Tab-separated table of C-alpha atoms and ligand atoms in Angstrom:
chain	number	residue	atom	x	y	z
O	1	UNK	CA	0.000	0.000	0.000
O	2	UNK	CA	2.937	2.241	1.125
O	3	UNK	CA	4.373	1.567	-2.048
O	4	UNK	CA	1.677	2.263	-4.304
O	5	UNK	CA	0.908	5.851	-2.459
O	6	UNK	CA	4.550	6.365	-3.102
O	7	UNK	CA	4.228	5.196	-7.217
O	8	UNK	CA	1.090	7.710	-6.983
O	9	UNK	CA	2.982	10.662	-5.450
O	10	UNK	CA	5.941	10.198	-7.725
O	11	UNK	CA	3.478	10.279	-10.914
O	12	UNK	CA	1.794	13.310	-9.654
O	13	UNK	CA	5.023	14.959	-8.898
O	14	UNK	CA	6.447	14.678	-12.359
O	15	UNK	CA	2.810	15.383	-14.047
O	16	UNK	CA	2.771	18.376	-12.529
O	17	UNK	CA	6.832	19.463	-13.125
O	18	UNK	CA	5.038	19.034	-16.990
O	19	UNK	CA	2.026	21.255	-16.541
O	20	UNK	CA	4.875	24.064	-14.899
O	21	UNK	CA	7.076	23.560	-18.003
O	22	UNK	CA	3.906	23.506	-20.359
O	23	UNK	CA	2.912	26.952	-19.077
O	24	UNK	CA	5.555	29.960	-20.129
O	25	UNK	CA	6.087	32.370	-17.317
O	26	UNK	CA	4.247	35.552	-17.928
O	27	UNK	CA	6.027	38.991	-18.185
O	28	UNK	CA	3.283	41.854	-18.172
O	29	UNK	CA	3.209	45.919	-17.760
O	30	UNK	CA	1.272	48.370	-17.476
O	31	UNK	CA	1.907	51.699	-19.183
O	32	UNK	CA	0.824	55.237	-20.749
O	33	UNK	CA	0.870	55.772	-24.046
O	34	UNK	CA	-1.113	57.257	-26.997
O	35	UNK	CA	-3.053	58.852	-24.674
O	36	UNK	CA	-4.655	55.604	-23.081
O	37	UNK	CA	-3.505	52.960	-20.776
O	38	UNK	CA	-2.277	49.970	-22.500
O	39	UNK	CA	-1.412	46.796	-20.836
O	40	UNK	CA	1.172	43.626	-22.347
O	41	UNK	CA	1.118	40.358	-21.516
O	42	UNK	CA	3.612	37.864	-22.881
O	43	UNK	CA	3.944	34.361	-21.870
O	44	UNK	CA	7.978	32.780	-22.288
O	45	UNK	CA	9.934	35.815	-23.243
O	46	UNK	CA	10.824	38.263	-21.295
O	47	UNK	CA	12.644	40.325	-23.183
O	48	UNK	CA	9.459	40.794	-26.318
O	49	UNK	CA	7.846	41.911	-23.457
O	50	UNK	CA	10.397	44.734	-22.785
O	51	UNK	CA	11.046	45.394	-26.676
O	52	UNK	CA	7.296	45.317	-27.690
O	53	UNK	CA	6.713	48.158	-24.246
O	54	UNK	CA	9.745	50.180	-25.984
O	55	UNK	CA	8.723	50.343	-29.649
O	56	UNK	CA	4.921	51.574	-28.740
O	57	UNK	CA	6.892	53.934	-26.758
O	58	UNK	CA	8.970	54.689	-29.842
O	59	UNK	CA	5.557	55.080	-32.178
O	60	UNK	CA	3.831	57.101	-30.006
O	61	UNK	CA	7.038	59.960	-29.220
O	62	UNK	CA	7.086	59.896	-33.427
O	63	UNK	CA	3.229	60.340	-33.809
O	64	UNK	CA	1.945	62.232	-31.536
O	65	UNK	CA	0.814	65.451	-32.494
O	66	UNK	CA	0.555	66.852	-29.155
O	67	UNK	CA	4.503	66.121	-29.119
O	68	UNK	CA	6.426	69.575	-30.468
O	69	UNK	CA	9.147	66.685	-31.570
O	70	UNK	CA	7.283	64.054	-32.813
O	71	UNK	CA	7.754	62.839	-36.347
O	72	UNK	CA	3.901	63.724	-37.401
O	73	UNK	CA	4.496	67.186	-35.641
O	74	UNK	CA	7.233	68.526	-37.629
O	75	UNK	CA	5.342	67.172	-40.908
O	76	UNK	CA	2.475	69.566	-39.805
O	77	UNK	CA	4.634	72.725	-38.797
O	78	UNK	CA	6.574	73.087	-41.732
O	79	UNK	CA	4.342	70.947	-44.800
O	80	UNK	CA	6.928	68.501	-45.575
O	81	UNK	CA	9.384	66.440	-43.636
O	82	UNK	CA	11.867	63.326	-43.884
O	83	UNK	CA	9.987	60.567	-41.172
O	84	UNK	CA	10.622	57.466	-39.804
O	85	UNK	CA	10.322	54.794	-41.642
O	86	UNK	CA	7.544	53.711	-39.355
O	87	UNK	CA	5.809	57.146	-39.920
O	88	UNK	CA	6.034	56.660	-43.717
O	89	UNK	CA	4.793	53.169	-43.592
O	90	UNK	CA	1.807	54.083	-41.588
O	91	UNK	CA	1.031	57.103	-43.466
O	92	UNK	CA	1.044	55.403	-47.003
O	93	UNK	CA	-1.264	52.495	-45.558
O	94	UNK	CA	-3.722	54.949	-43.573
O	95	UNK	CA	-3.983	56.775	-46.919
O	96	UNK	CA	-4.826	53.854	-48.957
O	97	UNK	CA	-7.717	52.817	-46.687
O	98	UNK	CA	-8.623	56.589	-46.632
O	99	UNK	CA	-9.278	56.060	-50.204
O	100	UNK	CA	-10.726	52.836	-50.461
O	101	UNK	CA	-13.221	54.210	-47.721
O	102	UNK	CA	-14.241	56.605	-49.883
O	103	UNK	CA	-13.400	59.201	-46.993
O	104	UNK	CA	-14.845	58.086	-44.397
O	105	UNK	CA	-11.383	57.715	-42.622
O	106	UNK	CA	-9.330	61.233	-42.996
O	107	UNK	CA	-6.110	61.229	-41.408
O	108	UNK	CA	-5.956	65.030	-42.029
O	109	UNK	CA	-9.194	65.826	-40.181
O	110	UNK	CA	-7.231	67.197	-36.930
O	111	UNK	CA	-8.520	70.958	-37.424
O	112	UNK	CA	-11.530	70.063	-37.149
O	113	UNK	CA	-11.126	67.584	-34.342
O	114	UNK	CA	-9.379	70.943	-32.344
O	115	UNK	CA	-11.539	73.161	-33.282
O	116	UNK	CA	-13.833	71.078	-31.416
O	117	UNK	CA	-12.034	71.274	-28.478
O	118	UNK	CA	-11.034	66.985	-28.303
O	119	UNK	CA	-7.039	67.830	-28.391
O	120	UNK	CA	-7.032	70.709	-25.666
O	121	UNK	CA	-10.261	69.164	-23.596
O	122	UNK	CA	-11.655	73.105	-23.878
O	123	UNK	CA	-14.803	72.083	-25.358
O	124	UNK	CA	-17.126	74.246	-27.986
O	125	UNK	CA	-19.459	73.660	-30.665
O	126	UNK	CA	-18.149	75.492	-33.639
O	127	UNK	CA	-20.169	77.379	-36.151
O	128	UNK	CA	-21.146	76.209	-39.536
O	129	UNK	CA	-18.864	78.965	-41.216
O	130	UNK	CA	-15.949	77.901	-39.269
O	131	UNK	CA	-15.864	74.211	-39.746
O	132	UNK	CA	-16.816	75.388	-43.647
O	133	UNK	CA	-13.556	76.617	-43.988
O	134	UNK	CA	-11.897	74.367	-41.796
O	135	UNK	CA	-13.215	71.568	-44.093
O	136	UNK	CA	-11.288	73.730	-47.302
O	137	UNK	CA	-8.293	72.002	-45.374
O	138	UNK	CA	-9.236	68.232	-44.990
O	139	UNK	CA	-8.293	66.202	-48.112
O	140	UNK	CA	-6.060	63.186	-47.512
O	141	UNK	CA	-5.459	62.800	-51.013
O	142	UNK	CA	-3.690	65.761	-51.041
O	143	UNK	CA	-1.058	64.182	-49.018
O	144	UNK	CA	2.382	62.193	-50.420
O	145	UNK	CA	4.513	59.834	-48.885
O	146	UNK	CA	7.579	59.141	-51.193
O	147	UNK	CA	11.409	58.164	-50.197
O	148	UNK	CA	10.774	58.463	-46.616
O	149	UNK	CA	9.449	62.124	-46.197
O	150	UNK	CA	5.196	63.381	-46.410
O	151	UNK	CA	4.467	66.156	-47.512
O	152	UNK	CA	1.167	68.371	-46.986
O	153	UNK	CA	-0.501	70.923	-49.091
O	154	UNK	CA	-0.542	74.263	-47.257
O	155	UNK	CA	-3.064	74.506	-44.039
O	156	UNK	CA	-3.544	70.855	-43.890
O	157	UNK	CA	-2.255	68.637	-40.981
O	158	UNK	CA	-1.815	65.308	-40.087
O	159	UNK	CA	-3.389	62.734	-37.140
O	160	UNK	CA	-2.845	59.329	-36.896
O	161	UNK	CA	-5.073	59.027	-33.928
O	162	UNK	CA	-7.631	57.176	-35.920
O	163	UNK	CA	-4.763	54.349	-36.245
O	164	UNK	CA	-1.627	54.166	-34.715
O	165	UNK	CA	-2.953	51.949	-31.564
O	166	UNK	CA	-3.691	49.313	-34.573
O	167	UNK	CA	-0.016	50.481	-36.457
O	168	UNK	CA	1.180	49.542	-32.803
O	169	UNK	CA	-0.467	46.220	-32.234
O	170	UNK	CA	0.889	45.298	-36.109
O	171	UNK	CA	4.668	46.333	-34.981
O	172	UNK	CA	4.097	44.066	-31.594
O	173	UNK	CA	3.167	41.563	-33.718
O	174	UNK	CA	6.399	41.529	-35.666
O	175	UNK	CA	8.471	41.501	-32.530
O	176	UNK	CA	6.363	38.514	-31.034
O	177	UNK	CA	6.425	36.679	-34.387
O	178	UNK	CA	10.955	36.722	-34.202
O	179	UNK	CA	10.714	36.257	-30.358
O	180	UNK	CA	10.613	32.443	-28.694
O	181	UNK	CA	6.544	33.379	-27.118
O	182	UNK	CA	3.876	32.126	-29.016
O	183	UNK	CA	1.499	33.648	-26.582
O	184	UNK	CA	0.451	36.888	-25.525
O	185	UNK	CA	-2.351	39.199	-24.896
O	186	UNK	CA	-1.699	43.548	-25.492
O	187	UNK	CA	-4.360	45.763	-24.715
O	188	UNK	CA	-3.238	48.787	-26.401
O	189	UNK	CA	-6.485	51.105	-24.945
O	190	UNK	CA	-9.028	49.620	-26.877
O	191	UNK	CA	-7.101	48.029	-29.286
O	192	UNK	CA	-6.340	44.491	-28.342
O	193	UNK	CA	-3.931	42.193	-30.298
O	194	UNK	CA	-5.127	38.552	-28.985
O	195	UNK	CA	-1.524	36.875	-30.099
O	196	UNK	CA	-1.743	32.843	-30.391
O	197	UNK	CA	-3.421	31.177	-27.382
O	198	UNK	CA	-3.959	31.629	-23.952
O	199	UNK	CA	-1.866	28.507	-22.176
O	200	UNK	CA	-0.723	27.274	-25.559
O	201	UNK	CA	-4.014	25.916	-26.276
O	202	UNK	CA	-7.473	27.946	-25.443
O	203	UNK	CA	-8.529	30.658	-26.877
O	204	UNK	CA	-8.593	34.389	-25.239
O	205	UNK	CA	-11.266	35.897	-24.352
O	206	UNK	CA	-11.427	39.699	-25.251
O	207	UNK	CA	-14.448	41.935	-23.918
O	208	UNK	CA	-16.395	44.452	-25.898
O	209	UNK	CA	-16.891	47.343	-24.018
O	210	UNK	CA	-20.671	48.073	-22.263
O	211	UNK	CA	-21.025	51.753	-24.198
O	212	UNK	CA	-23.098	52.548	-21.249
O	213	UNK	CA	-20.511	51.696	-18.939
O	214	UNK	CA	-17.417	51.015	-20.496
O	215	UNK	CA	-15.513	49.305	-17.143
O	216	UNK	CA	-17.603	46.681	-17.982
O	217	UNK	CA	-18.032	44.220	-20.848
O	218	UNK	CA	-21.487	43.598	-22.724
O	219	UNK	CA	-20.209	40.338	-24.354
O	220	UNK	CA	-17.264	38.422	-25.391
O	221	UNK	CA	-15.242	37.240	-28.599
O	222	UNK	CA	-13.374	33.873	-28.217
O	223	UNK	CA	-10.328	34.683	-30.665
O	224	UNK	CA	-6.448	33.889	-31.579
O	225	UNK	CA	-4.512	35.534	-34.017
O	226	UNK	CA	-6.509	38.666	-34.361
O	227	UNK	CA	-6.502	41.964	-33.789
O	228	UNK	CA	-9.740	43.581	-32.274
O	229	UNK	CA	-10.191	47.152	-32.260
O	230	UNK	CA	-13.304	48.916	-31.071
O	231	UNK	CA	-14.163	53.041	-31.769
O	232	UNK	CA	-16.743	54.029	-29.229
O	233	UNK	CA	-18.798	57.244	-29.296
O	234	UNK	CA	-18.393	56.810	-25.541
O	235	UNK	CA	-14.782	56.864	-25.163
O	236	UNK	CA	-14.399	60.946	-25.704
O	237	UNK	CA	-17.474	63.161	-25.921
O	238	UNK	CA	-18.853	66.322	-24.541
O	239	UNK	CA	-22.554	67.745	-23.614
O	240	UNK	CA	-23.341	70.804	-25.551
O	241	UNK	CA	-25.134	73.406	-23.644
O	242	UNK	CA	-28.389	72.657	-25.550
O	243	UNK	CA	-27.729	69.496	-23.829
O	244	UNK	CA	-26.507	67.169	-26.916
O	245	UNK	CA	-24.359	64.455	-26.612
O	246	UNK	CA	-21.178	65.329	-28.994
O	247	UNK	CA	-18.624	62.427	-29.718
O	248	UNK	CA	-14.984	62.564	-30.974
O	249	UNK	CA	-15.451	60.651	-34.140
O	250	UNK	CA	-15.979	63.154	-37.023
O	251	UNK	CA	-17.865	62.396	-40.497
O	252	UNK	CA	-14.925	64.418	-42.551
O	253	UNK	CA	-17.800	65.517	-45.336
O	254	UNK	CA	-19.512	67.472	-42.465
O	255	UNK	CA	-16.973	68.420	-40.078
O	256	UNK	CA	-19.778	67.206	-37.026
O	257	UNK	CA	-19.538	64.163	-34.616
O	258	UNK	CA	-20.950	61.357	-35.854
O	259	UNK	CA	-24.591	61.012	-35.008
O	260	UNK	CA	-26.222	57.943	-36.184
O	261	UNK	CA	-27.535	55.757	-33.896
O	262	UNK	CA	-24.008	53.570	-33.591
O	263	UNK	CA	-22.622	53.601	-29.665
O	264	UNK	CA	-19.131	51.219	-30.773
O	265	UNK	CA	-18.135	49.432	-33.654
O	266	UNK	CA	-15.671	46.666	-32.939
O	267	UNK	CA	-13.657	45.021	-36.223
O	268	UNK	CA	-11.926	41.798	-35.879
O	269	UNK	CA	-9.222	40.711	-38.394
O	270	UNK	CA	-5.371	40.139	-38.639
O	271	UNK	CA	-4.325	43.427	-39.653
O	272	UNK	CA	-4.197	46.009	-36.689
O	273	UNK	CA	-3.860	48.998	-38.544
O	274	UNK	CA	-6.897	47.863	-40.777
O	275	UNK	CA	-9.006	46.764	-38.009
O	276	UNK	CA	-8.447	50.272	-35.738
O	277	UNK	CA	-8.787	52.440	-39.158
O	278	UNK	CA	-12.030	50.570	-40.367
O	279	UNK	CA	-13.473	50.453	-37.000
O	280	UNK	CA	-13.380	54.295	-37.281
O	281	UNK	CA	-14.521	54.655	-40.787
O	282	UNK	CA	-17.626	51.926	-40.015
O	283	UNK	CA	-18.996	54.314	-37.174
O	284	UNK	CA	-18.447	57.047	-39.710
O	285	UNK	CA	-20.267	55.288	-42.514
O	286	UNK	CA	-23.388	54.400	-40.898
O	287	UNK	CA	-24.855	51.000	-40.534
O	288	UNK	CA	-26.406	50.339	-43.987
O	289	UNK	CA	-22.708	51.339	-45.755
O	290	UNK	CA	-20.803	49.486	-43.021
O	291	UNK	CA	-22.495	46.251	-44.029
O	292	UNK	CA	-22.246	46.853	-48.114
O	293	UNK	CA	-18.232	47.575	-47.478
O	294	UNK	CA	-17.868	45.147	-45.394
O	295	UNK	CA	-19.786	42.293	-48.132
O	296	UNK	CA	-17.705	43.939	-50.724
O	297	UNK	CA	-13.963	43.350	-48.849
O	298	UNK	CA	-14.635	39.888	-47.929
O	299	UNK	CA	-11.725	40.242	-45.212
O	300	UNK	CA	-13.099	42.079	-41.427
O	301	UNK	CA	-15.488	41.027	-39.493
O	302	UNK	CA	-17.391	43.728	-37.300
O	303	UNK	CA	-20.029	43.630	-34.146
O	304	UNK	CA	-21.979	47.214	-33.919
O	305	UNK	CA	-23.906	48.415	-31.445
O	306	UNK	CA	-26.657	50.775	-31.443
O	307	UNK	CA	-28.986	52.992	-29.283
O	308	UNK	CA	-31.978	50.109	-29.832
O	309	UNK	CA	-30.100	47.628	-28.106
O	310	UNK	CA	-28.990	45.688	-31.509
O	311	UNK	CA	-25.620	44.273	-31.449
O	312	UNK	CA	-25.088	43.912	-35.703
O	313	UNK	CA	-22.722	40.935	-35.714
O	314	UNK	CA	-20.683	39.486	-39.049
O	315	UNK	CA	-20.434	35.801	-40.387
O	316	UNK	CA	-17.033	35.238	-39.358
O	317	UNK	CA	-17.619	36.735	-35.235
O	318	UNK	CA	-20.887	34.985	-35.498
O	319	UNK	CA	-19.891	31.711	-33.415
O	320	UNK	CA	-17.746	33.002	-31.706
O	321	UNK	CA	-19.839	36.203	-30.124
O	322	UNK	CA	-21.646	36.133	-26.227
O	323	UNK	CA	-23.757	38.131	-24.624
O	324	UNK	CA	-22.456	38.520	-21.252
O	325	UNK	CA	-25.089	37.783	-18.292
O	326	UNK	CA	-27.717	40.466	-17.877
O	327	UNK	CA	-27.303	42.263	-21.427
O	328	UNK	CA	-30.298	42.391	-23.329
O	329	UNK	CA	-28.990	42.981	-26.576
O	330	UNK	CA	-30.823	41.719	-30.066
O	331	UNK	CA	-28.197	40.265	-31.957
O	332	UNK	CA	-28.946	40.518	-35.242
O	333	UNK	CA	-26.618	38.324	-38.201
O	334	UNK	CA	-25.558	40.510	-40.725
O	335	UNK	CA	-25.236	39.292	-44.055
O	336	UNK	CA	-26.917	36.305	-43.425
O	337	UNK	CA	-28.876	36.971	-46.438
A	1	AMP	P1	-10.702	55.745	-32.871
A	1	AMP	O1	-10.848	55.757	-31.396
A	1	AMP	O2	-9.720	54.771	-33.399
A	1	AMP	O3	-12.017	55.650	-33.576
A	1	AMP	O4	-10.079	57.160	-33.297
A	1	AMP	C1	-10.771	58.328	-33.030
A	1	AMP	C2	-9.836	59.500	-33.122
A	1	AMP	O5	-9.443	59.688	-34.492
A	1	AMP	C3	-10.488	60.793	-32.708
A	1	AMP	O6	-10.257	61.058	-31.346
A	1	AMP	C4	-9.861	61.816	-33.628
A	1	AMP	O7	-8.607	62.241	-33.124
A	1	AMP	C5	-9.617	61.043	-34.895
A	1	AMP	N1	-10.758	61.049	-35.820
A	1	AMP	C6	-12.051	61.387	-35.606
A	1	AMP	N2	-12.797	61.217	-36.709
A	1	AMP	C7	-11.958	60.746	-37.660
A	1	AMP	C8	-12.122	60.383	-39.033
A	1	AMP	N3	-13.303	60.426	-39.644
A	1	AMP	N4	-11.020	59.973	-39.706
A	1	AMP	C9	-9.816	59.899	-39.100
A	1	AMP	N5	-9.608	60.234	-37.828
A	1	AMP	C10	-10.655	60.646	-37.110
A	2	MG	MG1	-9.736	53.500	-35.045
């Protein structure tokens, strides 16, 4: 008997010197950047933890346009400037889905993002005349990236706000892909690069944000190998003093916050900067154009939410899409039909 307790205890011993090998330690941190908080988990390797933490730092000290310094800054003071070849990569692939979203995504609609007050927090709802001429200046295919410098036509100027948390899960993703991890989870404020699986083998879990109350989570996507970015009318807004709700996401033909109907619009697919620029241009687009785009690409999927309580949900996030406890959500499959 004494024997076979000992045979027992020796199998569970080793069995379990196998589960701590199977599991990679975890290296995580917490840290500010892009103007959010952004958290990085990576399971086996350390140091991709460290580098992944240092090049968002990088990005966000060469596109900020708060930053005097920054790459994106210097672009917009003088019209035309030599960038990093990060900056010039982004630039040329934010203007492209500019483009191909007919507008709906503007990387140079900052003017009129200030003028409504979301850069300096000083709130105000501009005039029509104002944001008419502001508008004169917000044309991203005015822009050019070539050899490694952008240039701007004269009064326009550049934000990468709509993006660069996406550009930034994409660069991770590089790092983690030459690194010995195969695991890791980066919450980049919103922006959340679900990198292979959670213990080598289940999925992760990533949350999509109650617009109501964004601590919490209204459902959840099972996921690997994804990037999920959501835009929320939520996230940054103001009350006007004739008591309207105004958001930070701006329909570029109008120069005025998005107002139609959509709380969040969360994209799912492999390519970050994509998934964070389409998850802007969706919300601008509306619901019916969302869902035509998104038939016509053949490569996102996309859960909206609306002020009815009607979570619009994709093929491909279909399965794969709960409603957490107490949510009352319709979910309604989009092209289904
Ligand atoms: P996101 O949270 O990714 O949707 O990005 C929203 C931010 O992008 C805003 O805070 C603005 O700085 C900027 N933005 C707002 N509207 C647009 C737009 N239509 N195209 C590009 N950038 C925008
Ligand atoms: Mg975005």
């Amino acid at each position: 008997m004494k024997k076979l307790l000992a045979m027992l205890l020796a199998i569970a011993t080793a069995l379990c010197a196998g589960c701590a090998r199977q599991t990679p330690k975890k290296s995580s941190e917490r840290f500010a950047a892009m103007d959010t908080v952004m958290s990085v988990d990576v399971y086996g390797d350390s140091d991709a933890m460290r580098d992944v933490k240092e090049e968002i730092l990088r990005l966000d000290k060469l596109l900020s346009a708060a930053e005097p310094e920054s790459d994106v800054s210097r672009v917009n003071a003088s019209g035309a400037a030599t960038v990093d070849e990060a900056v010039a990569e982004l630039a040329a692939k934010s203007l492209e889905i500019c483009r191909d979203t007919g507008g709906a995504l503007d990387v140079t609609i900052l003017p009129v993002v200030e003028e409504w007050g979301f850069i300096s927090k000083n709130y105000r709802v501009p005039g029509d005349e104002t944001l008419a001429a502001l508008l004169k200046n917000v044309d991203y295919s005015a822009v050019s990236v070539s050899g490694g410098s952008i240039s701007l036509p004269k009064g326009a100027r550049l934000d990468f706000g709509a993006v660069a948390k996406g550009y930034a899960a994409d660069r991770a993703k590089q790092i983690l892909d030459k690194s010995s991890s195969d695991s890791a989870l980066l919450n980049l404020g919103g922006t959340v690069l679900a990198y292979g699986k959670k213990n080598g083998s289940q999925q992760w879990k990533v949350g999509v944000a109650d617009p109501d109350n964004s601590a919490t989570y209204m459902g959840m996507l099972n996921c690997e190998d994804v990037v999920v970015a959501t835009s929320g009318s939520y996230e940054r807004y103001f009350e006007g003093s004739d008591g309207k709700i105004y958001s930070h996401i701006i329909d570029p033909k109008t120069g005025k916050p998005v107002d139609n109907g959509i709380l969040s619009v969360t994209v799912v697919c492999r390519d970050g900067t994509l998934c964070d620029a389409l998850s802007t241009a969706l919300f601008v687009m509306g619901k019916e154009k969302a869902e035509q785009y998104c038939k016509s690409k053949n490569s996102f999927d996309y859960i909206m939410l609306t002020a009815d309580k009607k979570a619009y949900v994709t093929k491909g996030v279909a399965d794969s899409f709960t409603l957490a406890d107490g949510y009352d959500y319709e979910v309604v499959n989009v092209m289904d039909n």
